[in-house]
Amino acid sequence: MFAIFLQLLPFFALIGLGWSAGRIGFFPPAATAYLTKFIFFFPLSAMLFDFTSGLEISHVFQARFMGAYLAGSLCIWLMAFAVAKLRGEATDMSTIEAQTAMIGNTGFLGVPMLAAVLGPEAVPAIIMVLCVDLIVFSVLFTVVISAARTGRVAMWPLALGVVKNPMVVSMAAGLIWSASGLPIPEWLSHTVTMLGAAATPGALFAIGASLAALTLNRLGPASWLSVCKLALHPCVIALSAFFVFGVDRFDAGVMVATASLPVAGNVYMLAQNYNIGAPRVSAAIFVSTAASILTLPVILHWVQ
């Protein structure tokens, strides 16, 4: 376990470096926002294209795997939603808490870190988790919020939001290229590789810098949501993958590791966009990211 901790230490050291740069003002919030946007649209998208362009579609869309992850994650989503409602929260606040409880930082943290620690054979499983989070649960969140606030659901904005996501576009482009059977030109391959190489350090630094600007309010709900994300989510996913759906052991282990990631930053963007619970979500991101320094080595040790 200590060896795994040492493997993860450089990743968290880069997060800490970004946090320090944000705290001392060397990297102000405006710079962090532009860095995050750059990583999101360019290096991370290049990395995802590079990964998926070498995969077969049958490896990325496995019904049993995706069913196991969807079923386990939906259980956590519904549980967090129900707990929030029992505390007397409104439907929109309950929805953002449910999203916080099970959406992990797979894009910025999971893709670079888990691919490095678990090996390239873990990439298809990570991509499948990312697809479910970005498509199914993003749509679920928007549907529930729209129905609660307006009483109706507009399908076109939902579809447009998914299609405009650069991670979805880059993964789709890579899989289409892979299915075509065409070789990637050498100049394009080098360009994608060079750009994708900036994804890991840039994303980790951006995570840290963004944490420096987050507020620590409502630590009670934030702690509960962090427990959901770091402990309950991987436990339920393990039950679903190993015992209910009978997923391949290695793929199931990757699924559990991905489920143990801290709360994703894009949940905070949703909270800001819909003006619901942003301080609560930001606190959950900070608490879960800090605690994952200790919980991730335990999960990865068990997985390996």
Short mmCIF file of C-alpha atoms in Angstrom, two decimals:
data_model
loop_
_atom_site.label_atom_id
_atom_site.label_comp_id
_atom_site.label_asym_id
_atom_site.label_seq_id
_atom_site.Cartn_x
_atom_site.Cartn_y
_atom_site.Cartn_z
CA MET A 1 0.00 0.00 0.00
CA PHE A 2 2.85 2.37 0.79
CA ALA A 3 4.32 1.65 -2.66
CA ILE A 4 1.00 2.67 -4.25
CA PHE A 5 0.96 5.82 -2.12
CA LEU A 6 4.40 6.68 -3.48
CA GLN A 7 3.08 6.09 -7.01
CA LEU A 8 0.24 8.53 -6.38
CA LEU A 9 2.38 11.07 -4.55
CA PRO A 10 3.61 12.92 -7.69
CA PHE A 11 0.00 13.38 -8.84
CA PHE A 12 -1.06 14.89 -5.52
CA ALA A 13 2.18 16.89 -5.35
CA LEU A 14 1.18 18.62 -8.60
CA ILE A 15 -2.28 19.30 -7.14
CA GLY A 16 -0.59 20.75 -4.06
CA LEU A 17 1.68 22.88 -6.24
CA GLY A 18 -1.34 24.32 -8.04
CA TRP A 19 -3.10 24.92 -4.72
CA SER A 20 -0.04 26.77 -3.36
CA ALA A 21 0.17 28.91 -6.50
CA GLY A 22 -3.50 29.81 -6.10
CA ARG A 23 -3.27 30.54 -2.38
CA ILE A 24 -0.35 32.96 -2.67
CA GLY A 25 -1.97 34.75 -5.60
CA PHE A 26 0.63 33.73 -8.17
CA PHE A 27 -2.17 32.01 -10.08
CA PRO A 28 -5.32 34.14 -9.63
CA PRO A 29 -8.83 32.75 -10.30
CA ALA A 30 -8.95 34.27 -13.79
CA ALA A 31 -5.72 32.49 -14.76
CA THR A 32 -7.05 29.24 -13.30
CA ALA A 33 -10.26 29.57 -15.32
CA TYR A 34 -8.32 30.03 -18.57
CA LEU A 35 -5.92 27.18 -17.76
CA THR A 36 -8.85 24.87 -17.00
CA LYS A 37 -10.55 25.85 -20.26
CA PHE A 38 -7.34 25.25 -22.20
CA ILE A 39 -6.81 21.80 -20.63
CA PHE A 40 -10.45 20.87 -21.13
CA PHE A 41 -10.62 21.78 -24.81
CA PHE A 42 -7.11 20.92 -26.02
CA PRO A 43 -4.67 18.63 -24.11
CA LEU A 44 -7.34 16.49 -22.41
CA SER A 45 -9.30 16.16 -25.63
CA ALA A 46 -6.09 15.22 -27.47
CA MET A 47 -5.31 12.58 -24.85
CA LEU A 48 -8.81 11.10 -25.09
CA PHE A 49 -8.62 11.05 -28.89
CA ASP A 50 -5.22 9.36 -28.68
CA PHE A 51 -6.59 6.72 -26.30
CA THR A 52 -9.82 5.97 -28.18
CA SER A 53 -8.35 6.02 -31.70
CA GLY A 54 -6.48 2.84 -30.82
CA LEU A 55 -9.48 1.03 -29.31
CA GLU A 56 -12.12 -1.15 -30.86
CA ILE A 57 -15.70 0.01 -30.28
CA SER A 58 -16.57 -3.41 -28.85
CA HIS A 59 -13.97 -2.84 -26.09
CA VAL A 60 -15.48 0.51 -25.10
CA PHE A 61 -19.19 -0.36 -25.16
CA GLN A 62 -19.62 -3.48 -23.04
CA ALA A 63 -23.22 -3.87 -21.92
CA ARG A 64 -22.43 -5.79 -18.72
CA PHE A 65 -19.77 -3.31 -17.60
CA MET A 66 -21.88 -0.24 -18.32
CA GLY A 67 -24.94 -1.86 -16.74
CA ALA A 68 -22.98 -2.58 -13.55
CA TYR A 69 -21.62 0.95 -13.29
CA LEU A 70 -24.96 2.55 -14.14
CA ALA A 71 -26.88 0.42 -11.63
CA GLY A 72 -24.42 1.02 -8.78
CA SER A 73 -24.09 4.74 -9.45
CA LEU A 74 -27.84 5.18 -9.77
CA CYS A 75 -28.27 3.59 -6.33
CA ILE A 76 -25.92 6.18 -4.82
CA TRP A 77 -27.61 9.00 -6.77
CA LEU A 78 -31.08 8.01 -5.53
CA MET A 79 -29.85 7.45 -1.97
CA ALA A 80 -28.21 10.90 -1.77
CA PHE A 81 -31.30 12.47 -3.32
CA ALA A 82 -33.58 10.74 -0.79
CA VAL A 83 -31.39 11.71 2.18
CA ALA A 84 -31.43 15.35 1.07
CA LYS A 85 -35.22 15.27 0.71
CA LEU A 86 -35.55 13.74 4.20
CA ARG A 87 -33.50 16.68 5.54
CA GLY A 88 -36.10 19.00 4.01
CA GLU A 89 -34.08 20.17 1.01
CA ALA A 90 -35.80 21.36 -2.16
CA THR A 91 -35.75 19.16 -5.26
CA ASP A 92 -33.07 21.20 -7.03
CA MET A 93 -30.76 21.14 -3.98
CA SER A 94 -31.38 17.42 -3.55
CA THR A 95 -30.46 16.91 -7.20
CA ILE A 96 -27.13 18.74 -6.93
CA GLU A 97 -26.30 16.75 -3.78
CA ALA A 98 -27.10 13.50 -5.62
CA GLN A 99 -24.81 14.55 -8.47
CA THR A 100 -22.05 15.47 -6.02
CA ALA A 101 -22.30 12.09 -4.29
CA MET A 102 -21.37 10.02 -7.36
CA ILE A 103 -19.73 12.07 -10.13
CA GLY A 104 -15.96 11.62 -9.79
CA ASN A 105 -13.13 13.62 -11.30
CA THR A 106 -12.58 11.02 -14.01
CA GLY A 107 -11.64 13.46 -16.77
CA PHE A 108 -9.00 15.60 -15.08
CA LEU A 109 -7.72 13.13 -12.47
CA GLY A 110 -8.89 9.62 -13.35
CA VAL A 111 -7.82 9.40 -16.98
CA PRO A 112 -4.18 10.47 -16.47
CA MET A 113 -3.65 8.96 -13.02
CA LEU A 114 -5.39 5.59 -13.31
CA ALA A 115 -4.03 4.97 -16.81
CA ALA A 116 -0.52 5.54 -15.41
CA VAL A 117 -0.99 3.44 -12.25
CA LEU A 118 -3.14 0.58 -13.60
CA GLY A 119 -1.68 0.50 -17.12
CA PRO A 120 -3.00 1.16 -20.63
CA GLU A 121 -5.27 -1.90 -20.46
CA ALA A 122 -7.39 0.06 -17.94
CA VAL A 123 -8.22 2.77 -20.50
CA PRO A 124 -11.34 1.15 -22.06
CA ALA A 125 -12.94 0.76 -18.62
CA ILE A 126 -12.12 4.37 -17.68
CA ILE A 127 -13.60 5.57 -20.98
CA MET A 128 -16.82 3.62 -20.35
CA VAL A 129 -17.20 5.21 -16.90
CA LEU A 130 -16.58 8.63 -18.41
CA CYS A 131 -19.24 8.03 -21.08
CA VAL A 132 -21.89 7.07 -18.51
CA ASP A 133 -21.07 10.08 -16.31
CA LEU A 134 -20.96 12.59 -19.16
CA ILE A 135 -24.03 11.37 -21.01
CA VAL A 136 -26.44 9.51 -18.72
CA PHE A 137 -26.03 11.41 -15.46
CA SER A 138 -25.60 14.82 -17.08
CA VAL A 139 -28.91 14.26 -18.86
CA LEU A 140 -30.55 12.92 -15.68
CA PHE A 141 -29.44 15.99 -13.71
CA THR A 142 -30.73 18.42 -16.34
CA VAL A 143 -34.05 16.58 -16.71
CA VAL A 144 -34.78 16.58 -12.96
CA ILE A 145 -33.74 20.24 -12.52
CA SER A 146 -35.76 21.38 -15.53
CA ALA A 147 -38.83 19.41 -14.45
CA ALA A 148 -38.60 20.78 -10.90
CA ARG A 149 -38.21 24.40 -11.99
CA THR A 150 -40.35 24.67 -15.12
CA GLY A 151 -42.47 21.54 -15.16
CA ARG A 152 -41.20 20.57 -18.61
CA VAL A 153 -38.09 19.17 -20.24
CA ALA A 154 -36.59 20.62 -23.44
CA MET A 155 -34.83 17.82 -25.29
CA TRP A 156 -32.90 19.93 -27.80
CA PRO A 157 -30.77 21.78 -25.20
CA LEU A 158 -30.04 18.39 -23.58
CA ALA A 159 -28.74 16.90 -26.81
CA LEU A 160 -26.83 20.07 -27.67
CA GLY A 161 -25.14 20.11 -24.25
CA VAL A 162 -23.86 16.56 -24.73
CA VAL A 163 -22.70 17.15 -28.30
CA LYS A 164 -20.84 20.35 -27.38
CA ASN A 165 -18.81 18.67 -24.62
CA PRO A 166 -15.21 18.43 -25.96
CA MET A 167 -14.55 15.19 -24.08
CA VAL A 168 -17.55 13.53 -25.72
CA VAL A 169 -16.54 14.91 -29.13
CA SER A 170 -12.91 13.78 -28.82
CA MET A 171 -13.87 10.27 -27.69
CA ALA A 172 -16.42 9.95 -30.49
CA ALA A 173 -13.88 11.21 -33.06
CA GLY A 174 -11.28 8.70 -31.85
CA LEU A 175 -13.70 5.77 -32.00
CA ILE A 176 -14.93 6.79 -35.46
CA TRP A 177 -11.33 6.99 -36.67
CA SER A 178 -10.60 3.60 -35.13
CA ALA A 179 -13.66 2.06 -36.81
CA SER A 180 -12.63 3.47 -40.18
CA GLY A 181 -9.44 1.41 -40.10
CA LEU A 182 -7.44 4.32 -41.50
CA PRO A 183 -3.92 4.87 -40.13
CA ILE A 184 -3.28 8.15 -38.34
CA PRO A 185 -0.79 10.28 -40.31
CA GLU A 186 2.54 10.57 -38.56
CA TRP A 187 2.37 14.37 -38.32
CA LEU A 188 -1.10 14.16 -36.70
CA SER A 189 -0.01 11.41 -34.33
CA HIS A 190 2.97 13.50 -33.15
CA THR A 191 0.77 16.59 -32.76
CA VAL A 192 -1.82 14.72 -30.68
CA THR A 193 0.88 13.09 -28.56
CA MET A 194 2.64 16.40 -27.87
CA LEU A 195 -0.60 18.15 -26.98
CA GLY A 196 -1.87 15.24 -24.89
CA ALA A 197 1.37 15.19 -22.89
CA ALA A 198 0.33 18.51 -21.35
CA ALA A 199 -2.94 17.04 -20.06
CA THR A 200 -1.65 15.28 -16.95
CA PRO A 201 0.50 18.04 -15.36
CA GLY A 202 -1.82 20.79 -16.59
CA ALA A 203 -4.98 19.12 -15.30
CA LEU A 204 -3.47 18.32 -11.91
CA PHE A 205 -2.12 21.86 -11.50
CA ALA A 206 -5.51 23.27 -12.54
CA ILE A 207 -7.29 21.08 -9.97
CA GLY A 208 -5.05 22.43 -7.21
CA ALA A 209 -5.36 26.04 -8.32
CA SER A 210 -9.14 25.76 -8.48
CA LEU A 211 -9.25 24.26 -4.97
CA ALA A 212 -7.47 27.37 -3.65
CA ALA A 213 -10.44 29.50 -4.69
CA LEU A 214 -13.15 27.25 -3.24
CA THR A 215 -14.99 28.10 -0.05
CA LEU A 216 -15.36 25.76 2.94
CA ASN A 217 -18.98 26.23 4.03
CA ARG A 218 -21.55 23.71 5.21
CA LEU A 219 -18.99 21.09 6.19
CA GLY A 220 -21.70 18.77 7.54
CA PRO A 221 -23.33 18.09 4.15
CA ALA A 222 -19.92 18.28 2.45
CA SER A 223 -18.51 15.58 4.73
CA TRP A 224 -21.54 13.35 4.13
CA LEU A 225 -21.23 13.79 0.36
CA SER A 226 -17.50 13.05 0.55
CA VAL A 227 -18.21 9.80 2.40
CA CYS A 228 -20.73 8.91 -0.31
CA LYS A 229 -18.20 9.58 -3.05
CA LEU A 230 -15.06 8.07 -1.53
CA ALA A 231 -16.52 5.12 0.39
CA LEU A 232 -20.14 4.27 -0.42
CA HIS A 233 -19.86 4.72 -4.18
CA PRO A 234 -16.89 2.31 -4.65
CA CYS A 235 -18.46 -0.20 -2.22
CA VAL A 236 -21.78 -0.28 -4.07
CA ILE A 237 -19.97 -0.42 -7.41
CA ALA A 238 -17.93 -3.39 -6.15
CA LEU A 239 -21.11 -5.24 -5.18
CA SER A 240 -22.72 -4.44 -8.51
CA ALA A 241 -19.70 -5.35 -10.64
CA PHE A 242 -18.39 -8.43 -8.84
CA PHE A 243 -21.53 -10.06 -7.47
CA VAL A 244 -24.54 -8.86 -9.48
CA PHE A 245 -23.26 -8.38 -13.05
CA GLY A 246 -20.19 -10.63 -12.92
CA VAL A 247 -17.89 -8.18 -14.71
CA ASP A 248 -14.38 -9.33 -15.63
CA ARG A 249 -12.24 -9.00 -12.49
CA PHE A 250 -9.71 -6.57 -13.91
CA ASP A 251 -12.36 -4.34 -15.49
CA ALA A 252 -14.41 -4.46 -12.30
CA GLY A 253 -11.34 -3.39 -10.32
CA VAL A 254 -10.82 -0.43 -12.64
CA MET A 255 -14.48 0.47 -12.24
CA VAL A 256 -14.15 0.44 -8.45
CA ALA A 257 -10.96 2.54 -8.63
CA THR A 258 -12.69 5.07 -10.86
CA ALA A 259 -15.67 5.22 -8.50
CA SER A 260 -13.30 6.06 -5.62
CA LEU A 261 -12.14 9.33 -7.22
CA PRO A 262 -13.04 12.61 -5.47
CA VAL A 263 -15.92 14.85 -6.52
CA ALA A 264 -15.57 16.34 -10.01
CA GLY A 265 -15.08 20.03 -10.60
CA ASN A 266 -17.77 20.09 -13.29
CA VAL A 267 -20.40 19.51 -10.56
CA TYR A 268 -19.36 22.90 -9.15
CA MET A 269 -19.85 24.41 -12.63
CA LEU A 270 -23.36 22.94 -12.71
CA ALA A 271 -24.07 24.35 -9.25
CA GLN A 272 -22.92 27.80 -10.36
CA ASN A 273 -24.80 27.62 -13.65
CA TYR A 274 -28.09 26.68 -11.97
CA ASN A 275 -27.39 28.77 -8.84
CA ILE A 276 -27.89 25.89 -6.41
CA GLY A 277 -25.61 24.88 -3.57
CA ALA A 278 -22.29 26.10 -4.99
CA PRO A 279 -20.64 26.63 -1.55
CA ARG A 280 -21.77 23.15 -0.46
CA VAL A 281 -20.43 21.52 -3.62
CA SER A 282 -17.13 23.42 -3.44
CA ALA A 283 -16.63 22.25 0.14
CA ALA A 284 -17.34 18.65 -0.89
CA ILE A 285 -14.79 18.92 -3.73
CA PHE A 286 -12.14 20.23 -1.34
CA VAL A 287 -12.84 17.70 1.43
CA SER A 288 -13.06 14.70 -0.91
CA THR A 289 -9.92 15.67 -2.84
CA ALA A 290 -7.92 16.11 0.38
CA ALA A 291 -9.24 12.86 1.88
CA SER A 292 -8.59 10.91 -1.33
CA ILE A 293 -4.85 11.20 -0.65
CA LEU A 294 -5.48 8.54 2.02
CA THR A 295 -8.43 6.63 0.56
CA LEU A 296 -7.17 6.12 -3.01
CA PRO A 297 -4.08 4.11 -2.04
CA VAL A 298 -6.31 1.79 0.02
CA ILE A 299 -8.73 1.24 -2.88
CA LEU A 300 -5.95 0.78 -5.45
CA HIS A 301 -4.12 -1.65 -3.14
CA TRP A 302 -7.31 -3.73 -2.85
CA VAL A 303 -7.92 -3.52 -6.61
CA GLN A 304 -4.41 -4.65 -7.47
#
